[in-house]
PDB file of C-alpha atoms in Angstrom:
ATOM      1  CA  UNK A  56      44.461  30.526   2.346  1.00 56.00           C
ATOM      2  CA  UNK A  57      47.673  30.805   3.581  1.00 59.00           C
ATOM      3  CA  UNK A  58      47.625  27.824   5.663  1.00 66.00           C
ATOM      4  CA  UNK A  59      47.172  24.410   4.470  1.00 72.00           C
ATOM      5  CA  UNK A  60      43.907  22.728   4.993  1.00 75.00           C
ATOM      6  CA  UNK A  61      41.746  19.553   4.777  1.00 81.00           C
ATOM      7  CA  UNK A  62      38.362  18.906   3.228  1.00 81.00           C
ATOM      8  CA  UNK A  63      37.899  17.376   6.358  1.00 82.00           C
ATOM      9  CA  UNK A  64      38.941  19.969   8.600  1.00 88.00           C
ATOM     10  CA  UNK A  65      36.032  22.683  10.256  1.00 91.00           C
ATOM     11  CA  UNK A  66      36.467  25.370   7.694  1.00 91.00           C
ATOM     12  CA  UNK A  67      33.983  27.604   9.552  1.00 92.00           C
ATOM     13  CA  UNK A  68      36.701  30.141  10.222  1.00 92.00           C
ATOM     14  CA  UNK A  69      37.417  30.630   6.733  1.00 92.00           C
ATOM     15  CA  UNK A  70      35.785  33.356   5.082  1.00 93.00           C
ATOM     16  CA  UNK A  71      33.716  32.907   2.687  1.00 94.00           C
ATOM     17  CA  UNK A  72      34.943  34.484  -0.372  1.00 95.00           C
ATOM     18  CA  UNK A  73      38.170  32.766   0.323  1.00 92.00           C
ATOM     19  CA  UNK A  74      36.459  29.143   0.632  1.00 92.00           C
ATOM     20  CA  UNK A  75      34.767  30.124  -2.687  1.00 92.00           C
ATOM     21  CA  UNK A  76      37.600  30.461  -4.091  1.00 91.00           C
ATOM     22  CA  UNK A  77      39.467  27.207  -2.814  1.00 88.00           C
ATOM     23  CA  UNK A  78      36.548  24.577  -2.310  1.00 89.00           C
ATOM     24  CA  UNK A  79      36.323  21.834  -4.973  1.00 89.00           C
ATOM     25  CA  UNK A  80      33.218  21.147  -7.297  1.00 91.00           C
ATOM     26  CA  UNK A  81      31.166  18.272  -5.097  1.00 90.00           C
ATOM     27  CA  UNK A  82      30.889  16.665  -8.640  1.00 91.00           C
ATOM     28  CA  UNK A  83      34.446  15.672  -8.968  1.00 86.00           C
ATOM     29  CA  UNK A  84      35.918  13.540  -6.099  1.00 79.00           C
ATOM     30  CA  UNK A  85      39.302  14.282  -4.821  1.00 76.00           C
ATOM     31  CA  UNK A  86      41.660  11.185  -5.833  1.00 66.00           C
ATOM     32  CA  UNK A  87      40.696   9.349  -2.278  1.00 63.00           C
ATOM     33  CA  UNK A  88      39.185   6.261  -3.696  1.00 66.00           C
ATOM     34  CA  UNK A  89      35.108   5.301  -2.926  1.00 73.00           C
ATOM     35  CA  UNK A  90      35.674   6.686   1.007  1.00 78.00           C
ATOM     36  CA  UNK A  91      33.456   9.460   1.184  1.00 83.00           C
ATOM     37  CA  UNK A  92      32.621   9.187  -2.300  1.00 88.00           C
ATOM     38  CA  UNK A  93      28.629   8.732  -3.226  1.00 91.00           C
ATOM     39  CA  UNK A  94      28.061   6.702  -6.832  1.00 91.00           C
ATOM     40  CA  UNK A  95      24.710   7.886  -7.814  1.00 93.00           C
ATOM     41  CA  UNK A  96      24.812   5.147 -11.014  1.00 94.00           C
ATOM     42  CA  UNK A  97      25.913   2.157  -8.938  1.00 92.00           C
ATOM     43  CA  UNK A  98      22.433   1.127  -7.771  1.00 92.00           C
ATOM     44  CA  UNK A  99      20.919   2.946 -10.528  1.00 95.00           C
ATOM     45  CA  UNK A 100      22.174   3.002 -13.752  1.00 94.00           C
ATOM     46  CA  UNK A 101      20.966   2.650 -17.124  1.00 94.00           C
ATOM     47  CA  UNK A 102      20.747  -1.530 -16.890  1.00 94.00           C
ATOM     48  CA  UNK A 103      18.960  -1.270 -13.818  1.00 94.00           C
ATOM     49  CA  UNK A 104      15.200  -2.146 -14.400  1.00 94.00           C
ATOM     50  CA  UNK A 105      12.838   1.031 -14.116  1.00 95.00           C
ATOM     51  CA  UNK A 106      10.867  -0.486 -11.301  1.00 96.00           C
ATOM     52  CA  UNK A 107      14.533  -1.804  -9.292  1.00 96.00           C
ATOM     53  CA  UNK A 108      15.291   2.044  -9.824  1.00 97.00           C
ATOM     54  CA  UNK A 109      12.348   2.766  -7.404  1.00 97.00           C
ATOM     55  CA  UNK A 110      12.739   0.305  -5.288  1.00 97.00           C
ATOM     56  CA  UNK A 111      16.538   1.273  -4.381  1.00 97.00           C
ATOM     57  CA  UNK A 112      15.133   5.215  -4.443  1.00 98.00           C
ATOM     58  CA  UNK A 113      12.561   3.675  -1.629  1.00 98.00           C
ATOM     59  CA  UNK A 114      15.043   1.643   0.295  1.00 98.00           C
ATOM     60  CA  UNK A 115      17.335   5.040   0.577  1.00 98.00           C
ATOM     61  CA  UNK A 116      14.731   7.600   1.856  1.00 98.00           C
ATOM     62  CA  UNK A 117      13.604   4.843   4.632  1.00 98.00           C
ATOM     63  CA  UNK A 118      17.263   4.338   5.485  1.00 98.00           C
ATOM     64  CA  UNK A 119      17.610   8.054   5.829  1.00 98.00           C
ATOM     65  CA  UNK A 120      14.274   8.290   8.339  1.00 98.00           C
ATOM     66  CA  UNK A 121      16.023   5.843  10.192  1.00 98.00           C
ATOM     67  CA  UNK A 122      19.478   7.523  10.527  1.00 98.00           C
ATOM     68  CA  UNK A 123      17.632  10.610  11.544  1.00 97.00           C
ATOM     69  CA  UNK A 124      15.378   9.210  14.240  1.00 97.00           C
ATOM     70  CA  UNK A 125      18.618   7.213  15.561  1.00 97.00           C
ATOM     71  CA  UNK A 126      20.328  10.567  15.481  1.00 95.00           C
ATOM     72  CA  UNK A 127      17.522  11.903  17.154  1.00 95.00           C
ATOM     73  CA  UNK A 128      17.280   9.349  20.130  1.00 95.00           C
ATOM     74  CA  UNK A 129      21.387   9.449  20.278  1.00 92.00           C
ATOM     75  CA  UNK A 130      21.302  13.015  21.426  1.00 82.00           C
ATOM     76  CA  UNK A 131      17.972  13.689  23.254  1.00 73.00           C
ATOM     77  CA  UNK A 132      19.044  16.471  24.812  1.00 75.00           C
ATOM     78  CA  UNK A 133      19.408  18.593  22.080  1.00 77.00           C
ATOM     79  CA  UNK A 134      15.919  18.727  20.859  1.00 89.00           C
ATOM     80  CA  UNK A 135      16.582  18.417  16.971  1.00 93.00           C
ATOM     81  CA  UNK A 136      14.080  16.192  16.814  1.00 95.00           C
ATOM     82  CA  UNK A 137      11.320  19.097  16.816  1.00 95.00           C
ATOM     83  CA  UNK A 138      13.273  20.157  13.847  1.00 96.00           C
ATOM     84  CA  UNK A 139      14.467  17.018  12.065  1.00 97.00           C
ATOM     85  CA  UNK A 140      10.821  15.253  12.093  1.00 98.00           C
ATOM     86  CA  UNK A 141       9.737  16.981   9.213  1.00 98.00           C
ATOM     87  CA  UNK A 142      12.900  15.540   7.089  1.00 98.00           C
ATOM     88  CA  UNK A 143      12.250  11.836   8.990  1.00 98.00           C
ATOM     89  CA  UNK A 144       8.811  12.024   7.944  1.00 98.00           C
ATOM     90  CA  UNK A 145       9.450  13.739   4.237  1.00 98.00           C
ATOM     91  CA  UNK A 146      11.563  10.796   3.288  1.00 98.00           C
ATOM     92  CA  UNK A 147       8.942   7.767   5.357  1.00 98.00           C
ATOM     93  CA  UNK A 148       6.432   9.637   3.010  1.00 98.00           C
ATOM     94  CA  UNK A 149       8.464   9.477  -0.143  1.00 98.00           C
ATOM     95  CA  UNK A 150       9.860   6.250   0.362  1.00 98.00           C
ATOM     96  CA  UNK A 151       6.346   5.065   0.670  1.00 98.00           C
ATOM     97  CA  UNK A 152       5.733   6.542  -2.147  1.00 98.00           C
ATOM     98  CA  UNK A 153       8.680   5.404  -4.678  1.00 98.00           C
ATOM     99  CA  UNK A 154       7.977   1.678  -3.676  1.00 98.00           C
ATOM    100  CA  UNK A 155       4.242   1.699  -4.357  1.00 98.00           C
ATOM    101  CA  UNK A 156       4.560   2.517  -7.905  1.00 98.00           C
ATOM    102  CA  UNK A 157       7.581   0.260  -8.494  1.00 97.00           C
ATOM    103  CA  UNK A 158       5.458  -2.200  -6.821  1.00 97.00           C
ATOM    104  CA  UNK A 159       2.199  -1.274  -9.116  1.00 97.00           C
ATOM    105  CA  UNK A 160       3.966  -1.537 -12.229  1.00 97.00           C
ATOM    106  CA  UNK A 161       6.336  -4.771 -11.332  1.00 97.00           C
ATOM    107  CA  UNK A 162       2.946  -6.454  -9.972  1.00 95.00           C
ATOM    108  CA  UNK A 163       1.087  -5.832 -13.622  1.00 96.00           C
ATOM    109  CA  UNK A 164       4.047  -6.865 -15.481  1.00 95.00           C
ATOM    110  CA  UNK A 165       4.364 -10.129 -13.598  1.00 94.00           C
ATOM    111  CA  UNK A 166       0.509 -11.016 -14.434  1.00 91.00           C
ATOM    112  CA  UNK A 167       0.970  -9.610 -17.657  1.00 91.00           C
ATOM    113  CA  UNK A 168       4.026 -12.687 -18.617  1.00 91.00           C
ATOM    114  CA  UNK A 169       1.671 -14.846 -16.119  1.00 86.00           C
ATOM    115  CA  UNK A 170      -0.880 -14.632 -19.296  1.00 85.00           C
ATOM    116  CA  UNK A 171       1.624 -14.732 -21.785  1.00 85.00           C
ATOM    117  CA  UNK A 172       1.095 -11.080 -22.628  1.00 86.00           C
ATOM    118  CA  UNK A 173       4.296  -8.362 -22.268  1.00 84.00           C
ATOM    119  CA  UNK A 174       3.237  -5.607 -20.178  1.00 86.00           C
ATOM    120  CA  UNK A 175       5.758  -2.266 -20.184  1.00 92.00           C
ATOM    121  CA  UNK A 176       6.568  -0.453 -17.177  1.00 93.00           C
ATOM    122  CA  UNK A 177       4.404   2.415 -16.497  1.00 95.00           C
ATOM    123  CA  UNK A 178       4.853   4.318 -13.727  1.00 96.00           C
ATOM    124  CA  UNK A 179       1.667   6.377 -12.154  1.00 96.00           C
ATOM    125  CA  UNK A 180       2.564  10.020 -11.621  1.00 96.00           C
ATOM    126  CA  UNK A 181       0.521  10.607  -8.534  1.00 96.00           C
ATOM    127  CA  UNK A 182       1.948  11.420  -5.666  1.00 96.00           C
ATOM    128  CA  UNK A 183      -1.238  10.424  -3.587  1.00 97.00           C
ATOM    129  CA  UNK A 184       0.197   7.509  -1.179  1.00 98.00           C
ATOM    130  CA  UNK A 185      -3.360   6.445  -0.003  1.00 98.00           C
ATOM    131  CA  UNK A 186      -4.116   6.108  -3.704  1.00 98.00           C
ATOM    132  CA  UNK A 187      -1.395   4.069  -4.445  1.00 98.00           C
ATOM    133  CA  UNK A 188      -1.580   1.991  -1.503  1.00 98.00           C
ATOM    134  CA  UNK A 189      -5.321   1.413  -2.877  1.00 97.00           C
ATOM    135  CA  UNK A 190      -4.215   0.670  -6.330  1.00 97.00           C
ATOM    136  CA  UNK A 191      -1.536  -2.150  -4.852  1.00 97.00           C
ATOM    137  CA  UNK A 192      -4.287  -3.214  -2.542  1.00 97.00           C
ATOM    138  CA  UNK A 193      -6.492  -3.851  -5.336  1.00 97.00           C
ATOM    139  CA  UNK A 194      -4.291  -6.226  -7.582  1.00 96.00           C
ATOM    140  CA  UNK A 195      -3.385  -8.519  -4.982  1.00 96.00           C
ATOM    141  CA  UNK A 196      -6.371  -8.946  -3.828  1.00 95.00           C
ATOM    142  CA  UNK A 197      -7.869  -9.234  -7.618  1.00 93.00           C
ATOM    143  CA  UNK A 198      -5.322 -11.992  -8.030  1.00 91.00           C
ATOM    144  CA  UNK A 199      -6.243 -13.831  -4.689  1.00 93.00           C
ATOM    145  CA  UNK A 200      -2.641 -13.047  -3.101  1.00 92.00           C
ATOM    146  CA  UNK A 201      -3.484 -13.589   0.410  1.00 93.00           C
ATOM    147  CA  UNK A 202       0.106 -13.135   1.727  1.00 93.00           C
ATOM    148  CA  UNK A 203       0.851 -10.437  -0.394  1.00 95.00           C
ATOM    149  CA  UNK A 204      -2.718  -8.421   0.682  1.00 96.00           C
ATOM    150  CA  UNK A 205      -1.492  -9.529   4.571  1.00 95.00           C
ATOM    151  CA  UNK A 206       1.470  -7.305   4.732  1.00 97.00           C
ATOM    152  CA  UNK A 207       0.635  -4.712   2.098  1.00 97.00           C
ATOM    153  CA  UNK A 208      -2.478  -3.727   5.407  1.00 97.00           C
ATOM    154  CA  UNK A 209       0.544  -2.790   7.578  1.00 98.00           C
ATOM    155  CA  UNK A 210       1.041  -0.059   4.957  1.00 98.00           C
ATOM    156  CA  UNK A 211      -1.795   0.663   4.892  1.00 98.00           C
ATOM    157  CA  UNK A 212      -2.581   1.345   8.569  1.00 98.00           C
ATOM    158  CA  UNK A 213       0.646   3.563   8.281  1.00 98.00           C
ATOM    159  CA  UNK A 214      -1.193   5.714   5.600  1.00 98.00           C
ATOM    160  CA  UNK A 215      -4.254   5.565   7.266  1.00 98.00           C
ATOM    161  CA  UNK A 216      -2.741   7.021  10.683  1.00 98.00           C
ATOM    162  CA  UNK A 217      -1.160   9.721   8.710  1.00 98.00           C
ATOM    163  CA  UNK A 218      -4.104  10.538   6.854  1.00 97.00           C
ATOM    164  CA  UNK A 219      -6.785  11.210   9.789  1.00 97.00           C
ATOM    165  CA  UNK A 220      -3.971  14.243  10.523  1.00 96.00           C
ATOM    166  CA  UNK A 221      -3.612  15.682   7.397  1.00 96.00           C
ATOM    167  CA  UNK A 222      -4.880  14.757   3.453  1.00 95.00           C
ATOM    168  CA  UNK A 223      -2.105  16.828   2.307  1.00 96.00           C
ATOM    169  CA  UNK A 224       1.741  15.083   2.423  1.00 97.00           C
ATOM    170  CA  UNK A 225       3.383  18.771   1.733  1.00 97.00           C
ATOM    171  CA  UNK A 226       3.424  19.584   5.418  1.00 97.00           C
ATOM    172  CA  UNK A 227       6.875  17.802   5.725  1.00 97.00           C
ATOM    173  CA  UNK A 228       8.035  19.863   3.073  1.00 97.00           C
ATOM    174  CA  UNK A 229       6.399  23.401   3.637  1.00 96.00           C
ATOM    175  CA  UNK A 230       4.338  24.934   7.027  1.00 97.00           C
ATOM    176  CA  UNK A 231       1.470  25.960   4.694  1.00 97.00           C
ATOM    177  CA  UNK A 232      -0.169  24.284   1.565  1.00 95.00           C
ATOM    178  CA  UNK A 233      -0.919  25.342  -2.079  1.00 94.00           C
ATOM    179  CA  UNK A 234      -3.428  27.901  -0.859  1.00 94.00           C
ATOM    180  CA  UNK A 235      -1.147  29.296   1.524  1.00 96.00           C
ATOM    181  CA  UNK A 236      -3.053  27.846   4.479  1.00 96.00           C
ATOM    182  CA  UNK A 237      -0.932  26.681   7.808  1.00 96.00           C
ATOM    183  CA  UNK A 238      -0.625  22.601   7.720  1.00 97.00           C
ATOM    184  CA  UNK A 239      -2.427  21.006  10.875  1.00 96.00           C
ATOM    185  CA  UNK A 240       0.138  21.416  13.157  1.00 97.00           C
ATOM    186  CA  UNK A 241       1.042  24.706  12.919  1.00 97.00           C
ATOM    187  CA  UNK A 242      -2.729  26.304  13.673  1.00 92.00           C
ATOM    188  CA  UNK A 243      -3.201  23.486  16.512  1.00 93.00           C
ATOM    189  CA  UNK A 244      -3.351  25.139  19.871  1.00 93.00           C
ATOM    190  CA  UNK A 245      -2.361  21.831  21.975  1.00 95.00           C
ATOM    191  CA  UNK A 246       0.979  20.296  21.357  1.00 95.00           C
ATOM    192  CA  UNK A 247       1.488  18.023  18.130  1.00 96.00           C
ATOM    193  CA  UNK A 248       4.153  14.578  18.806  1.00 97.00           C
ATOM    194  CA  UNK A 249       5.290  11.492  17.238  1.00 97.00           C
ATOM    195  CA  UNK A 250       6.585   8.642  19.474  1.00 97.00           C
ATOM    196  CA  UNK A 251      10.239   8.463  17.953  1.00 97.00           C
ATOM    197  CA  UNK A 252      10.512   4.914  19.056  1.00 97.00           C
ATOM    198  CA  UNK A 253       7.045   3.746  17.212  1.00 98.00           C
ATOM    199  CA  UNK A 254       7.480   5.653  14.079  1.00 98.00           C
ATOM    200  CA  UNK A 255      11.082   3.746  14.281  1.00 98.00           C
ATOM    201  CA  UNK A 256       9.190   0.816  14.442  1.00 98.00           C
ATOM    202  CA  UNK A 257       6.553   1.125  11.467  1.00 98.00           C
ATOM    203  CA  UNK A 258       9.305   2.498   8.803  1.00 98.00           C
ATOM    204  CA  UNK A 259      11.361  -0.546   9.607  1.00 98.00           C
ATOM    205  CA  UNK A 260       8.529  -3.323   9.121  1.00 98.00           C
ATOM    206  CA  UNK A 261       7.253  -1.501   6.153  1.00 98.00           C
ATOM    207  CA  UNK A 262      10.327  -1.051   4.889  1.00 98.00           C
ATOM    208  CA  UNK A 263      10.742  -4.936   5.521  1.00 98.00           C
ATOM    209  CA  UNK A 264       7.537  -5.703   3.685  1.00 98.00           C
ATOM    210  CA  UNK A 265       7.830  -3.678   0.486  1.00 98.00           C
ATOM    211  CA  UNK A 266      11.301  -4.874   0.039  1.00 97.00           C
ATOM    212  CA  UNK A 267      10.316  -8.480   0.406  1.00 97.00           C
ATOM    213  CA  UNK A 268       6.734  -7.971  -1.747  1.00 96.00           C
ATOM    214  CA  UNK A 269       9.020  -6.910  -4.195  1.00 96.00           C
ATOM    215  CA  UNK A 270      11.707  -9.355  -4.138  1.00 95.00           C
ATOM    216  CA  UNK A 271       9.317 -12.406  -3.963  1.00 94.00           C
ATOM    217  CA  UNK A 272       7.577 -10.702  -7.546  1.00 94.00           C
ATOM    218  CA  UNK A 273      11.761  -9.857  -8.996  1.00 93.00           C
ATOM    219  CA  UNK A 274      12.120 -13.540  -8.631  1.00 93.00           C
ATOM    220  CA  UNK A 275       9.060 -14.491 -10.264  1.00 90.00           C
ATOM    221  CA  UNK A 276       9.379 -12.438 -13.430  1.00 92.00           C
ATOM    222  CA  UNK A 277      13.153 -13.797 -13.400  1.00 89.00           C
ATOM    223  CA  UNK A 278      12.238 -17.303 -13.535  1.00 90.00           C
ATOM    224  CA  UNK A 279       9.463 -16.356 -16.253  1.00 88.00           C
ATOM    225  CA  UNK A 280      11.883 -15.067 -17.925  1.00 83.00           C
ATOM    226  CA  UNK A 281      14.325 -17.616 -17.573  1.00 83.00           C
ATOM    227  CA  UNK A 282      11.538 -20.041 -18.542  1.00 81.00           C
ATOM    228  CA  UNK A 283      10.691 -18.021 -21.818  1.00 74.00           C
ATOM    229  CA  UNK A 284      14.099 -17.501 -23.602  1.00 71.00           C
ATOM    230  CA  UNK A 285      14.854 -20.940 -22.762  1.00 69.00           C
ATOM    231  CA  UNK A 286      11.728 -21.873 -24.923  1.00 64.00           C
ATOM    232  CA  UNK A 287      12.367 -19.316 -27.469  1.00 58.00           C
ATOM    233  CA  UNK A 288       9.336 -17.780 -27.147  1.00 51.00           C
ATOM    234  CA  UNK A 289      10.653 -14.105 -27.000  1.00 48.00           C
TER     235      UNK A 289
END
């Protein structure tokens, strides 16, 4: 390009081949310091328990919902909400998803140095969200944690409202399923909406809860912890 440009000019004039040629590898920042510049290891790095990894993953993709539906109600006019749901609810669904089995496997470990035993972290591969909510469910209310099964029931509802629409979480991602089947809302005659304002609502509480569920259990294992090196017992 003959003329000198920005990286944060529009460069939708320029043709292609010619911004092939000129635009930068996303990988390696330009030399303007951390504006503009996404760390992927700060929150996440190698000394960054498996199950904090998660729960930062999960705190991200409900962030991102909320951006979008904020984005969404910002500009009503321009009807990108139709469009942008399926992102908004792709990352409510995953960040559902991310914090359940950090949860899972933080809540065994914790009961695990509870009875003196060490318990690694093992993540569960499914990506079922009602199953996981089931599983988290399940060990509070094994261990008789009433506060902890009180909020973990507003997550619940959440999954339960999604799932008397649709048992399969891929129509965010694709407008059929594995056997090449339209999703719900694609075969559905009448129109198919979501209340911007109340899904806004739900992702922040839940988003709320999990974070605090698994704070409260962080700072148990911590002072555990604390409690056993001071003893020498590990």
């Amino acid at each position: 390009m003959d003329t000198i440009r920005y990286i944060t000019d529009d460069l939708s004039d320029v043709d292609t081949q010619e911004l092939l040629k000129c635009l930068p590898n996303y990988f390696e920042p330009l030399g303007e310091g951390p504006k503009g510049v996404a760390f992927l290891n700060w929150r996440i790095d190698k000394h960054t328990a498996l199950e904090e990894q998660f729960f930062n993953l999960g705190d991200g993709y409900f962030q991102a919902a909320v951006n979008l539906i904020d984005s969404c109600l910002k500009d009503g006019s321009s009807n990108s909400a139709d469009i942008l749901i399926f992102p908004i609810m792709f990352c409510t669904i995953h960040g559902i998803e991310v914090y359940l089995k950090g949860f899972n496997s933080q809540y065994k470990i914790y009961h695990g140095l509870q009875a003196g035993e060490s318990v690694e972290s093992k993540i569960d591969v499914t990506h079922n969200i009602r199953r996981l909510c089931e599983v988290a469910i399940s060990l509070v209310k094994d261990k008789g944690d009433k506060d902890l099964m009180r909020e973990l029931l507003f997550v619940k509802k959440f999954v339960d409202i999604l799932y008397a629409n649709t048992d399969d979480m891929t129509f965010a991602r694709y407008s059929t399923d594995s056997k090449k089947q339209p999703h719900f809302y694609v075969q559905n005659d009448g129109n198919v909406t979501i209340d911007l304002y109340v899904l806004r609502q739900w992702i922040i509480r839940m988003s709320t809860i999990l974070d605090n569920c698994t704070s409260f259990i962080s700072w148990h294992i911590d002072e555990i912890m604390e409690w056993l090196y001071g003893s020498s017992i590990y």
